[in-house]
Short mmCIF file of C-alpha atoms and ligand atoms in Angstrom, two decimals:
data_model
loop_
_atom_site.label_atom_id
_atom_site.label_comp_id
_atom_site.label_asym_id
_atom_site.label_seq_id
_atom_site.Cartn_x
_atom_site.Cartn_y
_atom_site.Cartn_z
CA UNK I 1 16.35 0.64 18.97
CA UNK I 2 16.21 1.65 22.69
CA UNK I 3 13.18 3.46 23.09
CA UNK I 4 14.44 6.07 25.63
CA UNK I 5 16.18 7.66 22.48
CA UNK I 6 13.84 7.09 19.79
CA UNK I 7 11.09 9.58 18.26
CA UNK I 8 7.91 7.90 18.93
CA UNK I 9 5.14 10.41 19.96
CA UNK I 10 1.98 8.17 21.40
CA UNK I 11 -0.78 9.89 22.56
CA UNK I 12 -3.64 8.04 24.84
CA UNK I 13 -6.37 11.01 23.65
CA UNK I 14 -8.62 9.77 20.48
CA UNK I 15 -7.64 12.26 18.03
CA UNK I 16 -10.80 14.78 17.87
CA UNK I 17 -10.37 15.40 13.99
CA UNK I 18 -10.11 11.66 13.24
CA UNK I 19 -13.02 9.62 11.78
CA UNK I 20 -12.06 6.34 11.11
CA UNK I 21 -9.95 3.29 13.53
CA UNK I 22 -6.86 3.58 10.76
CA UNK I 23 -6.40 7.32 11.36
CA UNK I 24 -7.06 7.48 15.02
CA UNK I 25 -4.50 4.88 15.24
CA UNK I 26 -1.91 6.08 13.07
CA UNK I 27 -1.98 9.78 14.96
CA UNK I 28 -2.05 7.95 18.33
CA UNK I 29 0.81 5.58 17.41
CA UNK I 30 3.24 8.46 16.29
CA UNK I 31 2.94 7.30 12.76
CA UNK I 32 2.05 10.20 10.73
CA UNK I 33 1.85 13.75 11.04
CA UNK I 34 -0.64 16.12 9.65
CA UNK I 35 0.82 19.57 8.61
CA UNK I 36 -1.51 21.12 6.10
CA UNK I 37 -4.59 19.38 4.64
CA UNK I 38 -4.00 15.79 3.53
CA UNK I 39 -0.82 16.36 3.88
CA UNK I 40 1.43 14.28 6.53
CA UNK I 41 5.01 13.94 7.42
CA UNK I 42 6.18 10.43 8.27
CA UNK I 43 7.32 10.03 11.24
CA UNK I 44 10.10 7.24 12.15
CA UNK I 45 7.65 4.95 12.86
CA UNK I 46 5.66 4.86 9.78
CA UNK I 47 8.17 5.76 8.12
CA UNK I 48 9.73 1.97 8.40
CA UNK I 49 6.22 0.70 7.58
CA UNK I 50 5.55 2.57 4.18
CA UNK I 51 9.23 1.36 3.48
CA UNK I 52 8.62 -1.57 4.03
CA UNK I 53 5.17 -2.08 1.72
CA UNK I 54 6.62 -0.18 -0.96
CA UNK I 55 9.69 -2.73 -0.51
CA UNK I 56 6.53 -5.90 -1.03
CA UNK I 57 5.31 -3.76 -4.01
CA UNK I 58 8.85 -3.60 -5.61
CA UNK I 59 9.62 -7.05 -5.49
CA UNK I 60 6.37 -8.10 -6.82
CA UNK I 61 6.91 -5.75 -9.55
CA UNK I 62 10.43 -6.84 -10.37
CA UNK I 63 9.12 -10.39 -9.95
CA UNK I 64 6.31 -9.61 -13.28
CA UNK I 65 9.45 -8.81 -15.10
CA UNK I 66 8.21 -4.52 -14.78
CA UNK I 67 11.47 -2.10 -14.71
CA UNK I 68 11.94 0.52 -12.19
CA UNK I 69 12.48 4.33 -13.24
CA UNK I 70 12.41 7.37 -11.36
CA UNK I 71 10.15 10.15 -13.17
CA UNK I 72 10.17 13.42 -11.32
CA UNK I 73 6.88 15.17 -9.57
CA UNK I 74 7.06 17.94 -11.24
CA UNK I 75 5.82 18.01 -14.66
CA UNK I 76 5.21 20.76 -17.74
CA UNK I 77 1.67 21.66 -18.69
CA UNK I 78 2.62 21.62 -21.95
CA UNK I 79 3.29 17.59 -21.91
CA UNK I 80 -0.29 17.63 -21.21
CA UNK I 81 -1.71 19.61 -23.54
CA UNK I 82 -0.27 17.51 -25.60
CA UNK I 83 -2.47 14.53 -25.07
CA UNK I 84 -5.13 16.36 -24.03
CA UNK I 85 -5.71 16.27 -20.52
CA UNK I 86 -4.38 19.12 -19.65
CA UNK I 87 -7.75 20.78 -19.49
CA UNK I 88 -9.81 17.88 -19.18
CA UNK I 89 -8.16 17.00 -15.59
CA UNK I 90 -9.88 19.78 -13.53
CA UNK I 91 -9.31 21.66 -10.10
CA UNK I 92 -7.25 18.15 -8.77
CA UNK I 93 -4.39 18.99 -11.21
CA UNK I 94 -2.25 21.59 -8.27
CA UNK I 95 -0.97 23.76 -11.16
CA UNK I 96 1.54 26.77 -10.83
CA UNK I 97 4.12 29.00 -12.87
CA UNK I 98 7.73 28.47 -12.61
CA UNK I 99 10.07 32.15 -12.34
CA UNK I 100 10.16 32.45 -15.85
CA UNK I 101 6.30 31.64 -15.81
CA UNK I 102 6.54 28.12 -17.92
CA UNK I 103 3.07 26.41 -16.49
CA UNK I 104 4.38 23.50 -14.57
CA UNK I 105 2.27 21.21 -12.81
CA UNK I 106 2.71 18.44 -9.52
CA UNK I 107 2.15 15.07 -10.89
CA UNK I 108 -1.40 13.17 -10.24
CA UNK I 109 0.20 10.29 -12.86
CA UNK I 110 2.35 9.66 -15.33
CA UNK I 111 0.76 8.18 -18.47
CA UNK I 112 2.25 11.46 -20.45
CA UNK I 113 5.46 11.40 -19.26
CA UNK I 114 6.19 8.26 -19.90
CA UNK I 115 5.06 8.35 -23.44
CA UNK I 116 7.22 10.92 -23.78
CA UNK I 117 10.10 9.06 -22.71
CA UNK I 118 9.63 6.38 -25.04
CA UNK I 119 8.73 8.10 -28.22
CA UNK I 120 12.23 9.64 -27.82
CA UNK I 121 14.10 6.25 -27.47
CA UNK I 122 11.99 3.54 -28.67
CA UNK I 123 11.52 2.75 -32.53
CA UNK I 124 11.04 -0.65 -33.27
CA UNK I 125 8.71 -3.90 -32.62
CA UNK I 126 12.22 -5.48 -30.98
CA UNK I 127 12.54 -2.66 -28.03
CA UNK I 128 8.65 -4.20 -26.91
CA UNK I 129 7.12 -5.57 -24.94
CA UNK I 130 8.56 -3.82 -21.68
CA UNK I 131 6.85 -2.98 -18.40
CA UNK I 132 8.55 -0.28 -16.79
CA UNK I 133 7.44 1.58 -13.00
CA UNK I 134 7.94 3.70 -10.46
CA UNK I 135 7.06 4.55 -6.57
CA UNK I 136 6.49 8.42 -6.55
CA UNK I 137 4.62 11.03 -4.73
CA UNK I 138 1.33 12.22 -6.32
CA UNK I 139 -0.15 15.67 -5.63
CA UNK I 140 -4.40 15.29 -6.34
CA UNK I 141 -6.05 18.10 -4.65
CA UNK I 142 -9.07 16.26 -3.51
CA UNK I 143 -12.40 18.15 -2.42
CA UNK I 144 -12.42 16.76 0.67
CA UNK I 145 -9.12 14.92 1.90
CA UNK I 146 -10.17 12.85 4.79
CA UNK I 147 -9.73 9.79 6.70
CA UNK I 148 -5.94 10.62 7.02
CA UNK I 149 -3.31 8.87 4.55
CA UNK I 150 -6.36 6.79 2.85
CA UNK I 151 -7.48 10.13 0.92
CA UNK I 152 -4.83 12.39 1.74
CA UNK I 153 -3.25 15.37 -1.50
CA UNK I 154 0.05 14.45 -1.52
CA UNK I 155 0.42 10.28 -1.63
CA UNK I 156 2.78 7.49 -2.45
CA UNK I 157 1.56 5.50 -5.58
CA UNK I 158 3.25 2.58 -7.60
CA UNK I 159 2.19 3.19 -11.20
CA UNK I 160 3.26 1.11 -13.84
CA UNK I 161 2.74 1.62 -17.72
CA UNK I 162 3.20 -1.27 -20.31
CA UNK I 163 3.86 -1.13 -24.08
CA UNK I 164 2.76 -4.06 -26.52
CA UNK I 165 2.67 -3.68 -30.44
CA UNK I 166 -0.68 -5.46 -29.77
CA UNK I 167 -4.01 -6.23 -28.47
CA UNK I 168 -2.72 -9.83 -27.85
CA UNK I 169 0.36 -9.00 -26.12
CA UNK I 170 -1.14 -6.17 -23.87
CA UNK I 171 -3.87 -8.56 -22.51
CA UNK I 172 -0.49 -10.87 -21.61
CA UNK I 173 0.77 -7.70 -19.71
CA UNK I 174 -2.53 -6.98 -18.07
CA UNK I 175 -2.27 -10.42 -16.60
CA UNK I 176 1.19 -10.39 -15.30
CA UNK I 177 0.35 -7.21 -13.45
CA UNK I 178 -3.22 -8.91 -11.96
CA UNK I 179 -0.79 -11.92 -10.68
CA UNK I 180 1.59 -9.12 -9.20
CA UNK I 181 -1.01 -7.45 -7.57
CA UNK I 182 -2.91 -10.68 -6.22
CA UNK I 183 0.49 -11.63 -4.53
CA UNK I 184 1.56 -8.22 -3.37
CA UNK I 185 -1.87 -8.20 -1.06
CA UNK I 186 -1.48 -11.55 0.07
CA UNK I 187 1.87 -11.39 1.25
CA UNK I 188 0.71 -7.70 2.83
CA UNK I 189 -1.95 -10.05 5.03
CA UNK I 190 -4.83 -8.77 3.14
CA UNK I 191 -7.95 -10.39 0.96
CA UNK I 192 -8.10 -8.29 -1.83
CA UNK I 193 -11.11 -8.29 -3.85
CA UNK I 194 -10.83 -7.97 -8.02
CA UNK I 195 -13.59 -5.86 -8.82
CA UNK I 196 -14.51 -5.62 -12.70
CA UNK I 197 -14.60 -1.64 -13.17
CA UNK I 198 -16.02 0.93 -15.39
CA UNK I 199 -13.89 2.48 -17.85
CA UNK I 200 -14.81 5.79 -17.98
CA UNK I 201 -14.96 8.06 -21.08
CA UNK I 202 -11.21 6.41 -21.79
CA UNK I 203 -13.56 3.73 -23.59
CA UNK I 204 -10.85 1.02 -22.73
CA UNK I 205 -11.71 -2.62 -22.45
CA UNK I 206 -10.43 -4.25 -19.46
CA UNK I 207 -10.10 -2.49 -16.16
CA UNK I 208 -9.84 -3.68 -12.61
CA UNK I 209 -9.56 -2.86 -9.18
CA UNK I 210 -8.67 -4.17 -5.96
CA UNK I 211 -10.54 -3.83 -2.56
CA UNK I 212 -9.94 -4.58 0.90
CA UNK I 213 -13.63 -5.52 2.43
CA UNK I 214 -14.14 -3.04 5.72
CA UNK I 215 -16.87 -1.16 6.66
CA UNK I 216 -14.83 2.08 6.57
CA UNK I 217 -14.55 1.72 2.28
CA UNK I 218 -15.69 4.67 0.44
CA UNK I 219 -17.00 2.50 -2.50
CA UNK I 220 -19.88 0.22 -2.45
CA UNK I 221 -19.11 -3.87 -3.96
CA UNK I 222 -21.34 -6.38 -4.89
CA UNK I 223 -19.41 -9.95 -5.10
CA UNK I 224 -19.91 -13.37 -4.89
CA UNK I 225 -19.37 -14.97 -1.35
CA UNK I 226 -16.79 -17.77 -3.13
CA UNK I 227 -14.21 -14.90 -3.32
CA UNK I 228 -13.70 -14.63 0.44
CA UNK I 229 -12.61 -18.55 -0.18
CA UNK I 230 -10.10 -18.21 -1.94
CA UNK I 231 -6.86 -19.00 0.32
CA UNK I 232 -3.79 -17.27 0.49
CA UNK I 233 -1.54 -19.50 -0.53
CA UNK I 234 -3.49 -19.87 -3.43
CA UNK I 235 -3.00 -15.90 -4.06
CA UNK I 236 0.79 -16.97 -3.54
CA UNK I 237 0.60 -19.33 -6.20
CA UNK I 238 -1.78 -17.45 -8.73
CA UNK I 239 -1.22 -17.63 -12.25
CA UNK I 240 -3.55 -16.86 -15.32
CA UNK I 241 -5.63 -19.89 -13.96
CA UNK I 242 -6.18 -18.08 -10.75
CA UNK I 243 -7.04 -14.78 -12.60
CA UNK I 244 -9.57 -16.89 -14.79
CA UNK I 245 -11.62 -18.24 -11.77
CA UNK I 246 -11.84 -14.99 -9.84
CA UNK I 247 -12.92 -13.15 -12.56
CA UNK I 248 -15.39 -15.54 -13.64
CA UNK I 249 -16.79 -15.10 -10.06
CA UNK I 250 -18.75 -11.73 -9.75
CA UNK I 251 -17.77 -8.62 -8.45
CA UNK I 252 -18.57 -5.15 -9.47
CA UNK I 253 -18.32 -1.67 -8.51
CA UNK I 254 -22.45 -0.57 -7.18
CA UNK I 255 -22.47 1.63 -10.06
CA UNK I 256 -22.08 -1.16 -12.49
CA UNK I 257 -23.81 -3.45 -10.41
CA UNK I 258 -26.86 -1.15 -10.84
CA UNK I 259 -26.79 -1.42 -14.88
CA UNK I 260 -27.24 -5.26 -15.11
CA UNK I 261 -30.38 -6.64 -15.35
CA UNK I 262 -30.01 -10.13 -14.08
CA UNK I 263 -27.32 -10.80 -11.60
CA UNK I 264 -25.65 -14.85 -12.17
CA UNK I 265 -24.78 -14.75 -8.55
CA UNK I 266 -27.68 -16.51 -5.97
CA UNK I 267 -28.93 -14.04 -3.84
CA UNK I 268 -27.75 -16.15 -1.10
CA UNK I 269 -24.01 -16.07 -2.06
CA UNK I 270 -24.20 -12.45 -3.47
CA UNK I 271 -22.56 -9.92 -0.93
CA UNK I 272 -22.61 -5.91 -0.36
CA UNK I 273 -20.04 -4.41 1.26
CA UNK I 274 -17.84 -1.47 1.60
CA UNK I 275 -14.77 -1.79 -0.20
CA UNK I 276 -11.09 0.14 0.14
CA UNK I 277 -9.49 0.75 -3.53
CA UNK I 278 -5.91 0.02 -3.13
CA UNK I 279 -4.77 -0.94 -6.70
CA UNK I 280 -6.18 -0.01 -9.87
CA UNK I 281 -5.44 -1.66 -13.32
CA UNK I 282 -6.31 -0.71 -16.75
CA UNK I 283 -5.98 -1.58 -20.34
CA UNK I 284 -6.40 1.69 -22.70
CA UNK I 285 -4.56 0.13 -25.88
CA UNK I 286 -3.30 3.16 -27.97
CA UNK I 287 -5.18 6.13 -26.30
CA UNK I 288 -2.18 8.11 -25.37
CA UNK I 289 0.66 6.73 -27.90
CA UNK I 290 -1.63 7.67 -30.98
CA UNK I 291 -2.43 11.50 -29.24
CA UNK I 292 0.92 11.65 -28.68
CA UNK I 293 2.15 10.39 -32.08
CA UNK I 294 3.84 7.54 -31.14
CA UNK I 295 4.36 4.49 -33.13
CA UNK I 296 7.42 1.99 -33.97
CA UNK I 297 7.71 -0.18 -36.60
CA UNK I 298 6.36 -3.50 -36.84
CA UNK I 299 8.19 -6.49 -38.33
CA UNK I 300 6.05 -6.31 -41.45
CA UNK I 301 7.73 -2.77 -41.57
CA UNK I 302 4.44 -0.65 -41.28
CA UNK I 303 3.88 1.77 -38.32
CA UNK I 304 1.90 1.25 -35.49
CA UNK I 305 0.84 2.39 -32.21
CA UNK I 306 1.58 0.25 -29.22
CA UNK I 307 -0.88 -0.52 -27.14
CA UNK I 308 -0.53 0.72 -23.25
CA UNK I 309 -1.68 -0.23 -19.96
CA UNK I 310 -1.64 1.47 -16.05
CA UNK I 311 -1.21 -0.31 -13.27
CA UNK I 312 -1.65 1.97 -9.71
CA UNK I 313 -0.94 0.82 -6.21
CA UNK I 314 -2.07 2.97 -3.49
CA UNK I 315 1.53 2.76 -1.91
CA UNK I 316 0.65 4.96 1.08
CA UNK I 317 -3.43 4.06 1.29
CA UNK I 318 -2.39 0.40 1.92
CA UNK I 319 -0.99 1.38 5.67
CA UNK I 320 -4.55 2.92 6.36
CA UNK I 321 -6.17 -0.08 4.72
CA UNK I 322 -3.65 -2.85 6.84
CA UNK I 323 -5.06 -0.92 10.03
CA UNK I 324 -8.48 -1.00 9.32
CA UNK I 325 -8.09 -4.99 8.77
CA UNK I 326 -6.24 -5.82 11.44
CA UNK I 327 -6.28 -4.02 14.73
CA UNK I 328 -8.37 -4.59 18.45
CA UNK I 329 -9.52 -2.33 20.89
CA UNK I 330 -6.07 -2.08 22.02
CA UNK I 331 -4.18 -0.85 18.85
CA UNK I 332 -2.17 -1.74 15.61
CA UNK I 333 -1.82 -5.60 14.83
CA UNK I 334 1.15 -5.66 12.18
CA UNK I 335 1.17 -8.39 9.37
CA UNK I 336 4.89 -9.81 10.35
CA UNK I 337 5.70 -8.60 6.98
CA UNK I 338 5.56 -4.98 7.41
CA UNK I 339 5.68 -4.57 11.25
CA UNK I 340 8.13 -1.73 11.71
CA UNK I 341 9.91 -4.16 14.35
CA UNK I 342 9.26 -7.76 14.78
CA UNK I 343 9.77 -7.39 18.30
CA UNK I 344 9.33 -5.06 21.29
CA UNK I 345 11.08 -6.15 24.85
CA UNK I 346 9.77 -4.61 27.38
CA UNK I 347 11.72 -3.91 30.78
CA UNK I 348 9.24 -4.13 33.64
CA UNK I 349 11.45 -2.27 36.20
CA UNK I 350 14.18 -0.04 34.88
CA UNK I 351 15.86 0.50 38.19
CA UNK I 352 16.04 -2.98 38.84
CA UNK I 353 20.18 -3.41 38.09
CA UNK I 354 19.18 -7.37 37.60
CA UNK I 355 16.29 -6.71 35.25
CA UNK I 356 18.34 -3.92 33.56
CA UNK I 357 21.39 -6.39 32.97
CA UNK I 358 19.47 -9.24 32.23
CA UNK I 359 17.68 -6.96 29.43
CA UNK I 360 20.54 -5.20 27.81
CA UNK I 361 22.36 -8.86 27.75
CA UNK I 362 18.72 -10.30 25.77
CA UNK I 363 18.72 -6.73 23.54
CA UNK I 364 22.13 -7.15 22.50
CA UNK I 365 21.79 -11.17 21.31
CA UNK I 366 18.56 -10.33 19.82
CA UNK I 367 20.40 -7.74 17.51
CA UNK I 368 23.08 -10.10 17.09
CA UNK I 369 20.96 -12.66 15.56
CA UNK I 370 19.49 -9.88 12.80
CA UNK I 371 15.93 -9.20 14.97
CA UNK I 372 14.55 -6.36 14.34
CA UNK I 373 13.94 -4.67 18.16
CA UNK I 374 12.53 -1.91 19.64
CA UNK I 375 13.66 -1.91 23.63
CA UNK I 376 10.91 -0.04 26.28
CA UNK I 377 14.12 0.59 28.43
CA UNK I 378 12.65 3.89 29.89
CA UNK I 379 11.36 4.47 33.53
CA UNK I 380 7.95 3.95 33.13
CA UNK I 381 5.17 2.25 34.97
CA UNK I 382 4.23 -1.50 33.46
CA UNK I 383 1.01 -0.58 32.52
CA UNK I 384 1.85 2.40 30.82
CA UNK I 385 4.98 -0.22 28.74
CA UNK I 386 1.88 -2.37 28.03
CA UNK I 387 -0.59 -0.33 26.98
CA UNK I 388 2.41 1.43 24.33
CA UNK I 389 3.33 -1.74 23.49
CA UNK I 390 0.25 -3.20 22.50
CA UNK I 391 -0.80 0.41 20.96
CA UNK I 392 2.01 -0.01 18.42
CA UNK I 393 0.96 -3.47 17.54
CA UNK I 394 4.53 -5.59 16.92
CA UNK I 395 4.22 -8.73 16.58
CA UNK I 396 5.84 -10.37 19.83
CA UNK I 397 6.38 -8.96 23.39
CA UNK I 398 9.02 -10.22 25.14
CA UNK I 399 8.56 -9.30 28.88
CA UNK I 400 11.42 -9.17 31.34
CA UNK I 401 10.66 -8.46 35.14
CA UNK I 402 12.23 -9.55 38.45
CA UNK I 403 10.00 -12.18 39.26
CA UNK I 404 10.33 -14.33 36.15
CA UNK I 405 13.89 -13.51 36.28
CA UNK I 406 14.40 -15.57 40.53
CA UNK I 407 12.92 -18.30 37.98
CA UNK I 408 15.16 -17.95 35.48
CA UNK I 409 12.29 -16.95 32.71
CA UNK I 410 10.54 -14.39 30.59
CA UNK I 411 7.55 -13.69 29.34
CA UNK I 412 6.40 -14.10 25.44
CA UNK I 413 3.68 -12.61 24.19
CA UNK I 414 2.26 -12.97 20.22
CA UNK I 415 0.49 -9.33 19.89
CA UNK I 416 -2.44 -11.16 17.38
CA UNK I 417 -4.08 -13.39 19.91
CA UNK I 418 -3.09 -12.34 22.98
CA UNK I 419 -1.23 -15.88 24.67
CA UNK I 420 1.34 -15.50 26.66
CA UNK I 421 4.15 -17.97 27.67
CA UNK I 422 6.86 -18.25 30.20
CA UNK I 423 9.49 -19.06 28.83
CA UNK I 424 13.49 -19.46 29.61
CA UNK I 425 15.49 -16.70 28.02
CA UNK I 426 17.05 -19.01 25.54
CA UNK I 427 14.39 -20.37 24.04
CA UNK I 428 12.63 -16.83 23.74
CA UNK I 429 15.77 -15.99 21.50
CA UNK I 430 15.70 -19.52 19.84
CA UNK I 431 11.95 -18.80 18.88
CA UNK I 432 12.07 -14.92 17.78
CA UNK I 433 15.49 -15.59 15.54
CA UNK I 434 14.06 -18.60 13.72
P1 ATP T 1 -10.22 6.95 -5.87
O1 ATP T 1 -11.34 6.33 -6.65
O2 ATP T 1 -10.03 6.34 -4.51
O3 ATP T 1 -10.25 8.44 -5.85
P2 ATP T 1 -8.65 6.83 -8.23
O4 ATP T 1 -9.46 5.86 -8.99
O5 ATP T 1 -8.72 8.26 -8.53
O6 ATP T 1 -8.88 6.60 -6.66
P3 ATP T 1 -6.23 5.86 -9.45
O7 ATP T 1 -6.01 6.97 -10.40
O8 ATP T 1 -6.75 4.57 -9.93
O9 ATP T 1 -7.11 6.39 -8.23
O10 ATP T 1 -4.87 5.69 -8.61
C1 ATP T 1 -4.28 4.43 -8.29
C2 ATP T 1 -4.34 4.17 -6.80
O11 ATP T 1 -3.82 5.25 -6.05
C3 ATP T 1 -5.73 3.98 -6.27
O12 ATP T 1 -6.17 2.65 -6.47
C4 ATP T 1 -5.56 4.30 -4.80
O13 ATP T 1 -5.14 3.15 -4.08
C5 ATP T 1 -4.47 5.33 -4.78
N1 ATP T 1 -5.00 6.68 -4.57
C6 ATP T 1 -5.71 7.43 -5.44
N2 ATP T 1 -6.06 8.61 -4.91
C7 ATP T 1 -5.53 8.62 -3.66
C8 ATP T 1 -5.52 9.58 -2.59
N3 ATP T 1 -6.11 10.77 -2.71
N4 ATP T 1 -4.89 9.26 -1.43
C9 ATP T 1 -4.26 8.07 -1.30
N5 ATP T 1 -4.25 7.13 -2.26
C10 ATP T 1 -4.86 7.39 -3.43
MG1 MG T 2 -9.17 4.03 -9.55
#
């Protein structure tokens, strides 16, 4: 993508409305744009990012064996009075009449609906287990939406919802999705903590959630130091193994914290810090398919109610979240595996024919080889290229200007530490394609 006739809006001014690093970033990187409370358009830019996690989500998903549907945003009040929530939920719930004046509702979750869909087409103990999911926008009016997309009204969510005939088989559920999750942060570049979690009035059993450490968090964790050991490739490789020694290493919500008398963790190894939820899992067995009436038959012919669990992932949060954990003075630092482009060339003198030529020419065997590019070709000072460039946080800068160019070479920069190389222009290409 030449940059001359893209749609990136960078600003240099701090945002005055933005708190935190993620959101001052994501304004001043043309990322996101507010246009009512907690509510943001996606601009090109982020755009390919959100598409991108949501693309590391879905594979992780499809990985666990989970199904993806589509359910709709919209939803009828009277599904929920149905279960019950309907007045339970509160001022969050963005409620409103349809023409004829049918209450209809914008969807916070889905636990209802997709009940719903299964009581109609599922009977017996052979149509479960299944796993099924989608990625859809959630309305919650929050009290106070803040700290741009990581408590915004309107957000992206993964929620999955498993049925089991039993207690047994949901807890084998629970753990395929606490695999999926402990892969889809690692391969997102970010140490996720398990946190055990209250269960609320729901009364279920198991319940966890998953925080990035930074000091921006709106919760409060307690943990045990051994959890910031754990490597990433061993998240790559987790099974229920992995899941049995983090969770026999401490962590817990402040709240819960508070309620245990004696902690098992050494004070020395026993952390506080502010956390970032970005997934949520939870094990509620037959709360909604017995409200609900649903129940299939089991092989022994008698009727029962499966047993459900929800699995969220903060689809749109995580972008705020990847900022927070990875970014300098200068800008954005993209993971490599949800940069929006791996690469951004930069054209130190635009009305240099030479340096012009000699860029197009690198641009166009760049694209050849399947790199992802985004080409400063506009008439701009350096410094100003630079500053964008780091700003915007891609992975590697490949710098082309007339000087390097008498000696045949270009420059290579890798955006996380700062080095720089001089290179010759084939083995910048050699390096960025492999
Ligand atoms: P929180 O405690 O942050 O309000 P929650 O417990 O209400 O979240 P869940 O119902 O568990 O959220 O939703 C699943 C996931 O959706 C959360 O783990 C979080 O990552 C994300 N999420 C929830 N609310 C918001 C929001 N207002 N903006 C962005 N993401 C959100
Ligand atoms: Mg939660």
């Amino acid at each position: 993508m030449r940059l001359s006739r893209y749609f990136l809006p960078v600003t240099r001014e701090t945002p005055a409305d933005a708190q935190i690093v993620s959101h001052k970033l994501m304004l001043r990187a043309g990322l996101i744009r507010q246009t009512a409370a907690g509510i943001y358009a996606w601009l090109p830019f982020g755009y390919r990012v959100l598409k991108k996690i949501e693309q590391i989500v879905r594979e992780e998903q499809d990985r666990a064996g989970a199904i993806e549907l589509l359910m709709p945003t919209i939803q009828s009040a009277d599904l929920w009075r149905q279960s019950g929530r309907y007045d339970a939920y509160g001022p969050e719930m963005l409620r409103f009449p349809d023409r004829k004046g049918t209450e209809m509702l914008y969807g916070p979750t889905n636990e209802e609906m997709i009940t719903q869909i299964f009581l109609g087409s599922v009977k017996s103990y052979r149509d479960l287990p299944r796993t099924l999911y989608h990625i859809q926008w959630k309305f919650r009016d929050e009290v106070r939406p803040r700290f741009g997309v990581m408590r915004g009204r309107e957000f992206l969510m993964k929620d999955a919802y498993s049925f089991d005939l039993d207690e047994a088989g949901l807890t084998g559920s629970y753990e395929a999705m606490f695999v999926a999750y402990l892969r889809t942060f690692a391969r997102l570049g970010l140490q996720a903590v398990p946190v055990r979690a209250p269960t609320g009035p729901i009364g279920g059993n198991l319940s966890h959630e998953f925080h990035i450490l930074a000091d921006t968090g709106e919760s409060a964790v307690f943990y045990d130091a051994a959890l910031e050991d754990v490597s990433r490739d061993e998240l790559l490789a987790a099974d229920a193994s992995t899941i049995a020694k983090l969770t026999s290493l401490y962590a817990m919500e402040e709240e819960e914290h508070a309620k245990i008398e004696t902690c098992p963790v050494p004070s020395d190894r026993l952390h506080r810090r502010r956390g970032i939820e970005v997934g949520h899992i939870f094990a509620f067995g037959t709360k909604y398919s017995a409200s609900m009436g649903f129940s299939v038959q089991a092989a022994d012919g008698s009727q029962v109610h499966p047993h459900m669990g929800s699995y969220g992932i903060g689809v749109s949060r995580l972008m705020g979240a990847i900022i927070e954990a990875s970014h300098d003075e200068a800008g954005i630092i993209w993971p490599e595996s949800v940069a929006p482009y791996k690469v951004g060339l930069v054209n130190m003198r635009a009305d240099d024919a030479a340096c012009a030529a000699a860029s197009d020419d690198i641009y166009d065997k760049l694209a050849a080889a399947g790199v992802d590019t985004l080409y400063d070709d506009r008439d701009e000072r350096g410094g100003a290229k630079f500053a964008t460039m780091d700003l915007i946080g891609l992975p590697w800068q490949l710098v082309v200007g007339p000087r390097g160019l008498e000696k045949g070479v270009v420059e290579l920069k890798r955006r996380a530490t700062g080095e720089r190389e001089e290179v010759s222009i084939e083995s910048a290409l050699a390096r960025l394609a492999g």
